[in-house]
Coordinates of N, CA, C and O in Angstrom, one line a residue:
M1 N -153.1 -57.7 7.7 CA -151.6 -57.9 7.6 C -150.9 -56.7 8.1 O -151.2 -55.6 7.8
T2 N -150.0 -56.9 9.0 CA -149.2 -55.8 9.6 C -148.1 -55.4 8.6 O -147.4 -56.2 8.1
C3 N -148.1 -54.1 8.4 CA -147.0 -53.6 7.5 C -145.7 -53.9 8.0 O -145.4 -53.7 9.2
W4 N -144.8 -54.4 7.2 CA -143.5 -54.8 7.6 C -142.5 -53.6 7.7 O -141.5 -53.7 8.3
Q5 N -142.9 -52.5 7.1 CA -142.1 -51.3 7.3 C -142.4 -50.6 8.6 O -143.3 -49.9 8.7
F6 N -141.6 -51.0 9.7 CA -142.0 -50.5 11.0 C -141.0 -49.6 11.6 O -141.2 -49.2 12.8
R7 N -140.0 -49.2 10.9 CA -139.0 -48.2 11.5 C -139.6 -46.8 11.4 O -139.8 -46.3 10.4
S8 N -139.9 -46.2 12.6 CA -140.5 -44.9 12.5 C -140.1 -44.1 13.8 O -139.3 -43.3 13.8
D9 N -140.8 -44.4 14.9 CA -140.8 -43.5 16.1 C -140.2 -44.2 17.3 O -140.6 -44.0 18.4
G10 N -139.2 -45.1 17.1 CA -138.4 -45.6 18.2 C -138.7 -47.1 18.5 O -139.7 -47.6 18.0
F11 N -137.8 -47.6 19.3 CA -137.9 -49.1 19.6 C -137.9 -49.3 21.1 O -137.2 -48.6 21.9
Y12 N -138.6 -50.3 21.5 CA -138.5 -50.9 22.9 C -137.5 -52.0 22.8 O -137.7 -52.9 22.0
E13 N -136.5 -52.0 23.7 CA -135.3 -52.9 23.4 C -134.9 -53.7 24.6 O -135.1 -53.4 25.8
L14 N -134.3 -54.8 24.2 CA -133.4 -55.6 25.1 C -132.0 -55.4 24.4 O -131.8 -55.9 23.4
A15 N -131.2 -54.6 25.1 CA -129.9 -54.2 24.5 C -128.8 -54.9 25.3 O -128.7 -54.7 26.5
I16 N -128.1 -55.8 24.6 CA -127.1 -56.6 25.2 C -125.7 -56.2 24.9 O -125.3 -56.1 23.7
E17 N -124.8 -56.0 25.9 CA -123.4 -55.9 25.6 C -122.8 -57.3 25.6 O -122.8 -58.0 26.6
V18 N -122.4 -57.7 24.4 CA -122.0 -59.1 24.2 C -120.7 -59.4 25.0 O -120.6 -60.5 25.5
G19 N -119.8 -58.4 25.1 CA -118.6 -58.6 25.9 C -117.4 -59.1 25.0 O -116.4 -59.4 25.6
S20 N -117.6 -59.1 23.7 CA -116.5 -59.4 22.8 C -116.7 -58.8 21.5 O -117.8 -58.1 21.3
T21 N -115.8 -58.9 20.6 CA -116.0 -58.3 19.3 C -115.8 -59.4 18.2 O -115.6 -59.0 17.0
D22 N -115.9 -60.7 18.5 CA -115.7 -61.7 17.5 C -117.1 -62.2 17.0 O -118.1 -62.1 17.7
D23 N -117.1 -62.6 15.7 CA -118.3 -63.0 15.1 C -119.0 -64.2 15.9 O -120.2 -64.2 16.0
A24 N -118.2 -65.1 16.4 CA -118.8 -66.3 17.0 C -119.5 -65.9 18.3 O -120.6 -66.4 18.6
G25 N -119.0 -65.0 19.1 CA -119.6 -64.5 20.3 C -120.9 -63.8 20.0 O -122.0 -64.0 20.6
L26 N -120.9 -62.9 19.0 CA -122.1 -62.2 18.6 C -123.2 -63.1 18.1 O -124.4 -63.0 18.4
E27 N -122.8 -64.1 17.3 CA -123.8 -65.0 16.7 C -124.4 -65.9 17.7 O -125.6 -66.2 17.7
A28 N -123.6 -66.3 18.7 CA -124.1 -67.2 19.8 C -125.2 -66.4 20.5 O -126.3 -67.0 20.8
V29 N -125.0 -65.2 20.9 CA -126.0 -64.4 21.6 C -127.2 -64.1 20.7 O -128.3 -64.2 21.1
L30 N -127.0 -63.8 19.4 CA -128.1 -63.6 18.5 C -129.0 -64.8 18.4 O -130.2 -64.7 18.6
R31 N -128.4 -66.0 18.2 CA -129.2 -67.2 18.2 C -130.0 -67.5 19.5 O -131.1 -67.9 19.5
A32 N -129.3 -67.3 20.6 CA -129.9 -67.5 21.9 C -131.1 -66.6 22.1 O -132.1 -67.0 22.7
V33 N -130.9 -65.3 21.7 CA -132.0 -64.4 21.9 C -133.2 -64.7 21.0 O -134.4 -64.7 21.4
W34 N -132.9 -65.1 19.8 CA -134.0 -65.4 18.8 C -134.8 -66.6 19.3 O -136.0 -66.6 19.3
D35 N -134.1 -67.6 19.8 CA -134.7 -68.8 20.4 C -135.5 -68.5 21.6 O -136.6 -68.9 21.8
A36 N -134.9 -67.7 22.5 CA -135.5 -67.4 23.8 C -136.8 -66.6 23.6 O -137.8 -66.8 24.3
A37 N -136.8 -65.7 22.6 CA -138.0 -64.9 22.3 C -139.1 -65.7 21.5 O -140.2 -65.2 21.5
G38 N -138.7 -66.8 21.0 CA -139.6 -67.6 20.1 C -140.0 -66.8 18.9 O -141.2 -66.9 18.4
V39 N -139.0 -66.1 18.3 CA -139.3 -65.3 17.1 C -139.7 -66.3 15.9 O -139.1 -67.3 15.7
Q40 N -140.8 -65.9 15.2 CA -141.3 -66.6 14.1 C -140.7 -66.0 12.8 O -140.9 -64.8 12.5
G41 N -139.9 -66.8 12.1 CA -139.3 -66.4 10.8 C -138.0 -65.6 11.1 O -137.7 -65.2 12.2
C42 N -137.3 -65.3 10.0 CA -136.1 -64.5 10.0 C -135.9 -63.9 8.6 O -135.7 -64.7 7.7
Y43 N -136.1 -62.6 8.5 CA -136.1 -62.0 7.2 C -135.2 -60.8 7.1 O -135.0 -60.1 8.1
G44 N -134.7 -60.5 5.9 CA -133.8 -59.4 5.8 C -134.3 -58.1 5.2 O -133.8 -57.0 5.5
H45 N -135.4 -58.1 4.4 CA -135.9 -57.0 3.8 C -137.0 -56.3 4.6 O -138.0 -56.9 4.9
G46 N -136.9 -55.0 4.8 CA -137.9 -54.3 5.5 C -139.0 -53.7 4.6 O -140.0 -53.1 5.1
D47 N -138.8 -53.7 3.3 CA -139.7 -53.1 2.4 C -140.6 -54.2 1.7 O -141.3 -53.9 0.8
R48 N -140.6 -55.4 2.3 CA -141.5 -56.5 1.7 C -142.1 -57.2 2.9 O -141.4 -57.4 3.9
E49 N -143.3 -57.7 2.7 CA -143.9 -58.5 3.7 C -143.2 -59.9 3.8 O -142.6 -60.3 2.8
P50 N -143.2 -60.6 4.9 CA -142.5 -61.9 5.0 C -142.9 -62.8 3.9 O -142.1 -63.6 3.4
E51 N -144.2 -62.8 3.6 CA -144.7 -63.8 2.6 C -144.2 -63.4 1.2 O -144.3 -64.2 0.3
E52 N -143.6 -62.3 1.0 CA -143.1 -61.8 -0.3 C -141.5 -62.0 -0.4 O -140.9 -61.5 -1.3
Q53 N -140.9 -62.7 0.6 CA -139.5 -62.8 0.5 C -139.1 -64.2 1.1 O -139.8 -64.8 1.9
E54 N -137.9 -64.6 0.8 CA -137.3 -65.8 1.3 C -136.8 -65.6 2.7 O -136.2 -64.5 3.0
A55 N -136.9 -66.5 3.6 CA -136.3 -66.5 4.9 C -134.8 -66.5 4.8 O -134.3 -67.0 3.8
V56 N -134.1 -65.9 5.7 CA -132.6 -65.9 5.7 C -132.1 -66.5 7.0 O -132.8 -66.6 8.0
P57 N -130.9 -67.0 7.0 CA -130.3 -67.6 8.2 C -130.2 -66.5 9.3 O -129.9 -65.4 9.0
C58 N -130.4 -66.9 10.5 CA -130.2 -66.0 11.7 C -128.7 -66.0 12.1 O -128.3 -66.7 13.0
T59 N -127.9 -65.3 11.3 CA -126.5 -65.3 11.5 C -125.9 -63.9 11.4 O -126.6 -62.9 11.0
V60 N -124.7 -63.7 11.9 CA -124.0 -62.4 11.7 C -123.8 -62.1 10.3 O -123.9 -60.9 9.9
A61 N -123.6 -63.1 9.4 CA -123.5 -62.8 8.0 C -124.7 -62.1 7.4 O -124.7 -61.2 6.6
S62 N -125.9 -62.6 7.9 CA -127.2 -62.0 7.4 C -127.3 -60.6 8.0 O -127.8 -59.7 7.3
L63 N -126.9 -60.4 9.2 CA -126.9 -59.0 9.8 C -126.0 -58.1 9.0 O -126.4 -56.9 8.7
E64 N -124.9 -58.6 8.6 CA -124.0 -57.7 7.8 C -124.5 -57.4 6.5 O -124.4 -56.3 5.9
E65 N -125.3 -58.4 5.9 CA -125.8 -58.2 4.6 C -127.0 -57.2 4.6 O -127.2 -56.3 3.8
F66 N -127.9 -57.4 5.6 CA -129.2 -56.6 5.6 C -129.3 -55.5 6.6 O -130.2 -54.6 6.6
G67 N -128.3 -55.4 7.6 CA -128.4 -54.4 8.6 C -129.3 -54.7 9.8 O -128.9 -54.6 10.9
H68 N -130.5 -55.2 9.5 CA -131.4 -55.7 10.5 C -131.9 -57.0 10.1 O -132.0 -57.3 8.9
L69 N -132.3 -57.9 11.1 CA -133.1 -59.1 10.8 C -134.4 -58.9 11.5 O -134.5 -58.3 12.5
R70 N -135.5 -59.4 10.8 CA -136.8 -59.1 11.3 C -137.6 -60.4 11.4 O -137.4 -61.4 10.7
G71 N -138.6 -60.4 12.3 CA -139.5 -61.6 12.5 C -140.7 -61.1 13.2 O -141.0 -59.9 13.2
R72 N -141.5 -62.1 13.7 CA -142.7 -61.8 14.5 C -142.5 -62.5 15.8 O -142.0 -63.6 15.9
V73 N -143.1 -61.8 16.9 CA -143.0 -62.4 18.2 C -144.3 -62.1 19.0 O -145.0 -61.1 18.7
R74 N -144.6 -63.0 19.9 CA -145.8 -62.8 20.7 C -145.4 -62.0 22.0 O -144.5 -62.4 22.8
L75 N -146.2 -60.9 22.2 CA -146.1 -60.2 23.5 C -146.7 -60.9 24.6 O -147.4 -61.9 24.4
P76 N -146.5 -60.5 25.8 CA -147.2 -61.2 27.0 C -148.7 -61.2 26.8 O -149.3 -62.1 27.4
S77 N -149.2 -60.2 26.1 CA -150.7 -60.2 25.9 C -151.2 -61.2 24.9 O -152.4 -61.4 24.8
G78 N -150.2 -61.9 24.2 CA -150.6 -62.8 23.2 C -150.7 -62.2 21.8 O -150.8 -63.0 20.8
D79 N -150.5 -60.9 21.7 CA -150.5 -60.3 20.4 C -149.3 -60.6 19.6 O -148.2 -60.6 20.2
L80 N -149.4 -60.9 18.3 CA -148.3 -61.2 17.5 C -147.9 -59.9 16.8 O -148.7 -59.2 16.1
V81 N -146.6 -59.5 17.0 CA -146.1 -58.2 16.5 C -144.8 -58.4 15.8 O -144.1 -59.4 16.0
V82 N -144.4 -57.4 15.0 CA -143.1 -57.5 14.3 C -142.0 -57.1 15.3 O -142.3 -56.4 16.3
C83 N -140.9 -57.7 15.1 CA -139.7 -57.4 15.9 C -138.5 -57.4 15.1 O -138.5 -57.7 13.9
G84 N -137.4 -57.0 15.6 CA -136.1 -57.0 14.9 C -134.9 -57.1 15.8 O -135.0 -57.0 17.0
V85 N -133.8 -57.1 15.1 CA -132.5 -57.1 15.8 C -131.5 -56.4 14.9 O -131.5 -56.5 13.7
M86 N -130.6 -55.7 15.6 CA -129.5 -55.1 14.9 C -128.3 -55.2 15.8 O -128.4 -55.5 17.0
A87 N -127.1 -54.9 15.3 CA -125.9 -55.0 16.0 C -125.1 -53.7 15.9 O -125.1 -53.0 14.9
V88 N -124.4 -53.3 17.0 CA -123.4 -52.3 17.0 C -122.1 -52.9 17.4 O -121.9 -53.5 18.4
R89 N -121.2 -52.8 16.4 CA -119.9 -53.6 16.6 C -118.8 -52.6 16.9 O -118.3 -51.8 16.1
G90 N -118.3 -52.7 18.1 CA -117.1 -51.9 18.5 C -117.3 -50.4 18.2 O -116.4 -49.7 17.9
G91 N -118.6 -49.9 18.3 CA -118.9 -48.5 18.0 C -119.4 -48.3 16.6 O -119.8 -47.2 16.3
D92 N -119.3 -49.3 15.7 CA -119.7 -49.1 14.3 C -121.0 -50.0 14.1 O -120.9 -51.2 14.0
E93 N -122.1 -49.3 13.9 CA -123.3 -50.1 13.7 C -123.4 -50.8 12.4 O -123.0 -50.2 11.3
I94 N -123.8 -52.0 12.4 CA -123.9 -52.8 11.1 C -124.9 -52.1 10.2 O -124.8 -52.0 9.0
S95 N -126.0 -51.7 10.8 CA -127.1 -51.1 10.0 C -126.7 -49.8 9.4 O -126.0 -49.0 10.0
D96 N -127.2 -49.5 8.2 CA -126.9 -48.3 7.5 C -128.1 -47.3 7.6 O -128.1 -46.3 6.9
D97 N -129.2 -47.7 8.3 CA -130.4 -46.9 8.3 C -131.0 -46.6 9.6 O -132.2 -46.3 9.8
S98 N -130.2 -46.6 10.7 CA -130.7 -46.4 12.0 C -130.1 -45.1 12.5 O -128.9 -44.7 12.2
D99 N -130.8 -44.4 13.4 CA -130.3 -43.1 14.0 C -129.6 -43.3 15.3 O -129.2 -42.4 15.9
D100 N -129.5 -44.6 15.7 CA -128.9 -44.9 17.0 C -127.4 -44.5 16.9 O -126.7 -44.9 16.0
D101 N -126.9 -43.7 17.9 CA -125.5 -43.3 17.8 C -124.8 -43.7 19.1 O -123.7 -43.2 19.4
S102 N -125.2 -44.8 19.7 CA -124.5 -45.3 20.9 C -123.2 -45.8 20.5 O -122.9 -46.3 19.5
S103 N -122.2 -45.7 21.5 CA -120.8 -45.9 21.1 C -120.5 -47.4 21.1 O -119.7 -47.9 20.3
G104 N -121.0 -48.2 22.1 CA -120.7 -49.6 22.2 C -119.2 -49.9 22.2 O -118.7 -50.9 21.8
D105 N -118.4 -48.9 22.9 CA -116.9 -49.0 22.7 C -116.3 -50.0 23.6 O -115.2 -50.3 23.6
S106 N -117.1 -50.7 24.5 CA -116.6 -51.8 25.3 C -116.8 -53.2 24.7 O -116.6 -54.2 25.4
G107 N -117.3 -53.2 23.5 CA -117.6 -54.5 22.8 C -118.8 -54.4 21.9 O -119.4 -53.3 21.8
D108 N -119.1 -55.5 21.3 CA -120.3 -55.5 20.4 C -121.6 -55.4 21.3 O -121.6 -55.9 22.4
W109 N -122.6 -54.8 20.7 CA -123.9 -54.8 21.3 C -124.9 -55.4 20.3 O -124.8 -55.3 19.1
L110 N -125.9 -56.1 20.9 CA -126.9 -56.7 20.1 C -128.3 -56.2 20.7 O -128.5 -56.3 21.8
D111 N -129.0 -55.5 19.8 CA -130.3 -54.9 20.2 C -131.5 -55.7 19.6 O -131.7 -55.7 18.4
F112 N -132.2 -56.4 20.5 CA -133.5 -57.0 20.1 C -134.6 -56.0 20.4 O -134.7 -55.5 21.5
Y113 N -135.5 -55.7 19.5 CA -136.5 -54.7 19.7 C -137.8 -55.0 19.1 O -138.0 -55.8 18.2
V114 N -138.8 -54.3 19.7 CA -140.2 -54.2 19.1 C -140.4 -52.7 18.8 O -140.2 -51.9 19.7
P115 N -140.8 -52.3 17.6 CA -141.0 -50.9 17.3 C -142.2 -50.3 18.1 O -143.2 -51.1 18.3
H116 N -142.2 -49.1 18.4 CA -143.3 -48.4 19.0 C -144.5 -48.5 18.2 O -145.6 -48.8 18.7
G117 N -144.4 -48.4 16.9 CA -145.6 -48.5 16.0 C -146.3 -49.9 16.1 O -147.5 -49.9 16.1
A118 N -145.5 -50.9 16.3 CA -146.1 -52.3 16.5 C -146.8 -52.4 17.9 O -147.9 -52.9 18.0
L119 N -146.2 -51.8 18.9 CA -146.9 -51.8 20.2 C -148.1 -50.9 20.2 O -149.2 -51.3 20.7
D120 N -148.1 -49.8 19.5 CA -149.2 -48.9 19.4 C -150.4 -49.6 18.7 O -151.6 -49.4 19.0
A121 N -150.0 -50.3 17.6 CA -151.1 -51.0 16.8 C -151.9 -52.0 17.6 O -153.1 -52.2 17.2
V122 N -151.3 -52.6 18.7 CA -152.1 -53.5 19.5 C -152.5 -52.9 20.8 O -152.9 -53.6 21.7
G123 N -152.4 -51.6 20.9 CA -152.9 -50.9 22.1 C -152.0 -51.1 23.3 O -152.4 -50.9 24.5
A124 N -150.7 -51.4 23.1 CA -149.8 -51.7 24.2 C -148.9 -50.5 24.5 O -148.3 -50.4 25.6
A125 N -148.9 -49.4 23.7 CA -148.0 -48.3 23.9 C -148.8 -47.1 24.5 O -149.6 -46.5 23.8
T126 N -148.5 -46.8 25.7 CA -149.0 -45.6 26.4 C -147.9 -44.9 27.1 O -147.1 -45.6 27.7
S127 N -147.8 -43.6 27.0 CA -146.7 -42.9 27.6 C -146.9 -42.6 29.1 O -146.0 -42.2 29.8
D128 N -148.2 -42.6 29.6 CA -148.5 -42.3 30.9 C -147.9 -40.9 31.3 O -147.5 -40.7 32.5
G129 N -147.9 -40.0 30.4 CA -147.4 -38.6 30.6 C -145.9 -38.5 30.6 O -145.4 -37.4 30.8
R130 N -145.2 -39.5 30.4 CA -143.7 -39.5 30.3 C -143.3 -39.1 28.9 O -144.0 -39.3 27.9
P131 N -142.1 -38.5 28.8 CA -141.6 -38.2 27.4 C -141.2 -39.4 26.7 O -140.8 -39.3 25.5
F132 N -141.2 -40.6 27.3 CA -140.9 -41.8 26.6 C -141.8 -42.9 27.1 O -142.5 -42.7 28.1
Y133 N -141.8 -44.0 26.5 CA -142.7 -45.1 26.8 C -142.1 -46.1 27.8 O -140.9 -46.4 27.6
R134 N -142.8 -46.4 28.8 CA -142.3 -47.5 29.7 C -143.4 -48.4 30.1 O -144.5 -48.0 30.4
S135 N -143.1 -49.7 30.1 CA -144.0 -50.7 30.5 C -143.3 -51.8 31.3 O -142.4 -52.4 30.9
A136 N -143.7 -51.9 32.6 CA -143.1 -52.9 33.5 C -143.4 -54.3 32.9 O -142.5 -55.1 33.0
R137 N -144.5 -54.5 32.3 CA -144.8 -55.8 31.8 C -143.9 -56.2 30.6 O -143.4 -57.3 30.6
I138 N -143.7 -55.3 29.7 CA -142.8 -55.6 28.6 C -141.3 -55.6 29.1 O -140.5 -56.4 28.6
D139 N -141.0 -54.7 30.0 CA -139.6 -54.8 30.6 C -139.4 -56.2 31.2 O -138.3 -56.9 30.9
D140 N -140.3 -56.7 32.0 CA -140.1 -58.1 32.6 C -140.1 -59.2 31.5 O -139.3 -60.1 31.6
W141 N -140.9 -59.0 30.4 CA -140.8 -60.0 29.3 C -139.5 -60.0 28.7 O -138.9 -61.1 28.4
L142 N -139.0 -58.8 28.3 CA -137.7 -58.7 27.7 C -136.6 -59.2 28.6 O -135.6 -59.9 28.2
A143 N -136.7 -58.9 29.9 CA -135.7 -59.4 30.9 C -135.7 -60.9 30.9 O -134.6 -61.6 31.0
G144 N -136.9 -61.5 30.8 CA -137.0 -63.0 30.8 C -136.3 -63.6 29.6 O -135.6 -64.6 29.6
I145 N -136.4 -62.9 28.4 CA -135.7 -63.3 27.2 C -134.2 -63.2 27.4 O -133.5 -64.2 27.1
G146 N -133.8 -62.1 28.0 CA -132.3 -62.0 28.3 C -131.8 -63.1 29.3 O -130.7 -63.6 29.0
I147 N -132.6 -63.4 30.3 CA -132.1 -64.4 31.3 C -132.1 -65.8 30.6 O -131.1 -66.5 30.8
E148 N -133.0 -66.1 29.8 CA -133.0 -67.4 29.1 C -131.9 -67.5 28.1 O -131.2 -68.5 28.0
A149 N -131.6 -66.4 27.4 CA -130.5 -66.3 26.4 C -129.2 -66.5 27.1 O -128.3 -67.2 26.6
F150 N -129.1 -65.8 28.3 CA -127.8 -65.9 29.0 C -127.4 -67.3 29.4 O -126.2 -67.6 29.4
R151 N -128.4 -68.2 29.6 CA -128.1 -69.6 30.0 C -127.4 -70.3 28.8 O -126.6 -71.2 29.1
K152 N -127.7 -69.9 27.6 CA -127.1 -70.6 26.4 C -125.8 -69.8 26.0 O -124.9 -70.4 25.4
A153 N -125.8 -68.5 26.1 CA -124.7 -67.7 25.6 C -124.5 -66.5 26.5 O -125.1 -65.4 26.4
P154 N -123.6 -66.7 27.6 CA -123.4 -65.6 28.5 C -122.9 -64.4 27.9 O -122.1 -64.4 26.9
F155 N -123.2 -63.2 28.5 CA -122.8 -61.9 27.9 C -122.5 -61.0 29.1 O -122.6 -61.3 30.2
G156 N -122.0 -59.8 28.7 CA -121.5 -58.9 29.7 C -122.5 -58.2 30.6 O -122.4 -58.2 31.9
C157 N -123.6 -57.7 30.0 CA -124.7 -57.1 30.8 C -125.8 -56.8 29.7 O -125.6 -56.9 28.5
A158 N -126.9 -56.3 30.2 CA -128.0 -55.9 29.3 C -128.8 -54.8 30.0 O -128.8 -54.7 31.2
A159 N -129.6 -54.1 29.1 CA -130.6 -53.2 29.6 C -131.9 -53.4 28.9 O -131.9 -53.9 27.7
V160 N -133.0 -53.1 29.6 CA -134.3 -53.2 28.9 C -135.0 -51.9 29.1 O -134.9 -51.2 30.1
G161 N -135.8 -51.5 28.0 CA -136.5 -50.3 28.1 C -136.5 -49.6 26.8 O -136.3 -50.1 25.7
W162 N -136.9 -48.3 26.8 CA -137.1 -47.5 25.6 C -135.7 -46.9 25.1 O -135.1 -46.1 25.8
E163 N -135.3 -47.4 24.0 CA -134.0 -46.8 23.3 C -132.9 -46.9 24.3 O -132.3 -45.9 24.7
V164 N -132.5 -48.1 24.8 CA -131.6 -48.2 25.9 C -130.2 -48.7 25.5 O -129.3 -48.8 26.3
S165 N -130.0 -48.9 24.2 CA -128.7 -49.4 23.7 C -127.5 -48.5 24.1 O -127.6 -47.3 23.9
G166 N -126.5 -49.1 24.8 CA -125.3 -48.4 25.2 C -125.5 -47.6 26.4 O -124.5 -46.9 26.8
C167 N -126.6 -47.6 27.1 CA -126.8 -46.7 28.3 C -126.1 -47.3 29.6 O -126.0 -46.6 30.5
I168 N -125.7 -48.6 29.5 CA -124.9 -49.1 30.7 C -123.8 -49.9 30.0 O -123.8 -50.2 28.8
D169 N -122.8 -50.3 30.8 CA -121.8 -51.2 30.4 C -121.4 -52.1 31.5 O -121.6 -51.8 32.7
A170 N -120.7 -53.2 31.2 CA -120.4 -54.2 32.2 C -119.5 -53.7 33.2 O -119.5 -54.2 34.4
A171 N -118.6 -52.8 32.9 CA -117.7 -52.2 33.9 C -118.4 -51.4 34.9 O -117.9 -51.3 36.1
T172 N -119.5 -50.7 34.6 CA -120.1 -49.8 35.5 C -120.8 -50.6 36.7 O -120.5 -50.3 37.8
P173 N -121.7 -51.6 36.4 CA -122.3 -52.3 37.5 C -121.3 -53.1 38.4 O -121.5 -53.3 39.6
A174 N -120.2 -53.6 37.7 CA -119.3 -54.5 38.4 C -119.9 -55.6 39.3 O -119.6 -55.9 40.4
G175 N -121.0 -56.2 38.6 CA -121.7 -57.3 39.3 C -122.7 -56.9 40.3 O -123.4 -57.8 40.9
E176 N -122.9 -55.6 40.5 CA -123.9 -55.1 41.4 C -125.0 -54.3 40.7 O -124.6 -53.5 39.7
L177 N -126.2 -54.4 41.1 CA -127.3 -53.6 40.5 C -127.3 -52.2 41.2 O -127.2 -52.1 42.4
P178 N -127.3 -51.1 40.4 CA -127.4 -49.8 41.0 C -128.7 -49.7 41.8 O -129.7 -50.3 41.5
E179 N -128.6 -48.9 42.8 CA -129.8 -48.7 43.7 C -130.9 -48.0 43.0 O -132.1 -48.4 43.1
K180 N -130.6 -47.0 42.2 CA -131.5 -46.3 41.4 C -131.3 -46.6 39.9 O -130.2 -46.5 39.4
R181 N -132.4 -47.0 39.2 CA -132.2 -47.5 37.9 C -133.3 -46.8 37.0 O -134.5 -47.0 37.2
G182 N -132.8 -46.0 36.0 CA -133.8 -45.4 35.1 C -134.3 -46.3 34.1 O -135.3 -46.1 33.4
V183 N -133.5 -47.4 33.8 CA -133.9 -48.5 32.9 C -133.7 -49.8 33.6 O -133.0 -49.9 34.6
G184 N -134.3 -50.9 33.1 CA -134.0 -52.2 33.7 C -132.6 -52.7 33.4 O -132.1 -52.5 32.3
H185 N -132.0 -53.2 34.4 CA -130.6 -53.7 34.3 C -130.6 -55.2 34.5 O -131.3 -55.8 35.3
L186 N -129.7 -55.9 33.6 CA -129.4 -57.3 33.7 C -127.9 -57.4 33.9 O -127.2 -57.1 33.0
V187 N -127.5 -57.9 35.1 CA -126.1 -57.9 35.4 C -125.7 -59.3 35.9 O -126.4 -59.9 36.8
P188 N -124.7 -59.9 35.3 CA -124.2 -61.2 35.8 C -123.4 -61.2 37.0 O -122.6 -60.3 37.2
R189 N -123.7 -62.1 37.9 CA -122.9 -62.3 39.1 C -122.8 -63.7 39.5 O -123.9 -64.4 39.6
D190 N -121.6 -64.2 39.6 CA -121.4 -65.7 40.0 C -122.1 -66.6 39.0 O -122.7 -67.6 39.4
G191 N -122.1 -66.2 37.7 CA -122.6 -67.1 36.7 C -124.1 -67.0 36.5 O -124.7 -67.8 35.7
V192 N -124.8 -66.1 37.2 CA -126.2 -66.0 37.1 C -126.5 -64.5 36.7 O -125.9 -63.6 37.3
L193 N -127.5 -64.4 35.9 CA -127.9 -63.0 35.4 C -129.0 -62.5 36.3 O -130.1 -63.1 36.5
H194 N -128.7 -61.4 37.0 CA -129.7 -60.8 37.9 C -130.4 -59.6 37.3 O -129.7 -58.8 36.6
Y195 N -131.7 -59.5 37.5 CA -132.5 -58.5 36.9 C -132.9 -57.4 38.0 O -133.5 -57.8 39.0
G196 N -132.7 -56.2 37.7 CA -133.2 -55.1 38.5 C -134.1 -54.2 37.6 O -133.7 -53.6 36.7
A197 N -135.4 -54.2 38.0 CA -136.3 -53.4 37.2 C -136.1 -51.9 37.3 O -135.5 -51.5 38.4
A198 N -136.5 -51.2 36.4 CA -136.4 -49.7 36.5 C -137.2 -49.2 37.7 O -138.3 -49.7 37.9
N199 N -136.6 -48.3 38.4 CA -137.3 -47.8 39.6 C -137.1 -46.3 39.8 O -137.4 -45.8 40.9
D200 N -136.6 -45.6 38.8 CA -136.4 -44.2 39.0 C -137.0 -43.4 37.8 O -137.0 -43.8 36.7

């Protein structure tokens, strides 16, 4: 059994700038991401295993109540790991227990993540000598989730990588992918979400 208490040494994220600050917009993106990722279950308590608690609705109201929503997701390797989601609303994070200080001042952000501890437990986390973890395979997987979610609930832009929430915003790319990218970028243009992998 994987310990459900997984908040420790950072998150690998698909961080989405929703592009609005209304509950309906945030919830549409939340549900689209949860479906696109194929997350199993939806739970509010981080101090209990899923089998020890009732499932909760995948809604903004649940996010406001619990701070994070948690489930399990399959990595491209087929390993089943814990995952979660949190929101930063107009600069004010819903969660009361995260160290993330990103501003999100251009609208709400939704961060779908897999904790480093969960990746490490299945042998997926290697630093390759970098001060942070990067995986092209997981970047591409998270980008695919973002692209699929965008079809159901369009959003402003997104980034994929290690602790990437708030590192880009929709106004910066202006529909174009930067030539050099320290993190993966997902930028909408003409109604289609375009992905540029990290290359710097």
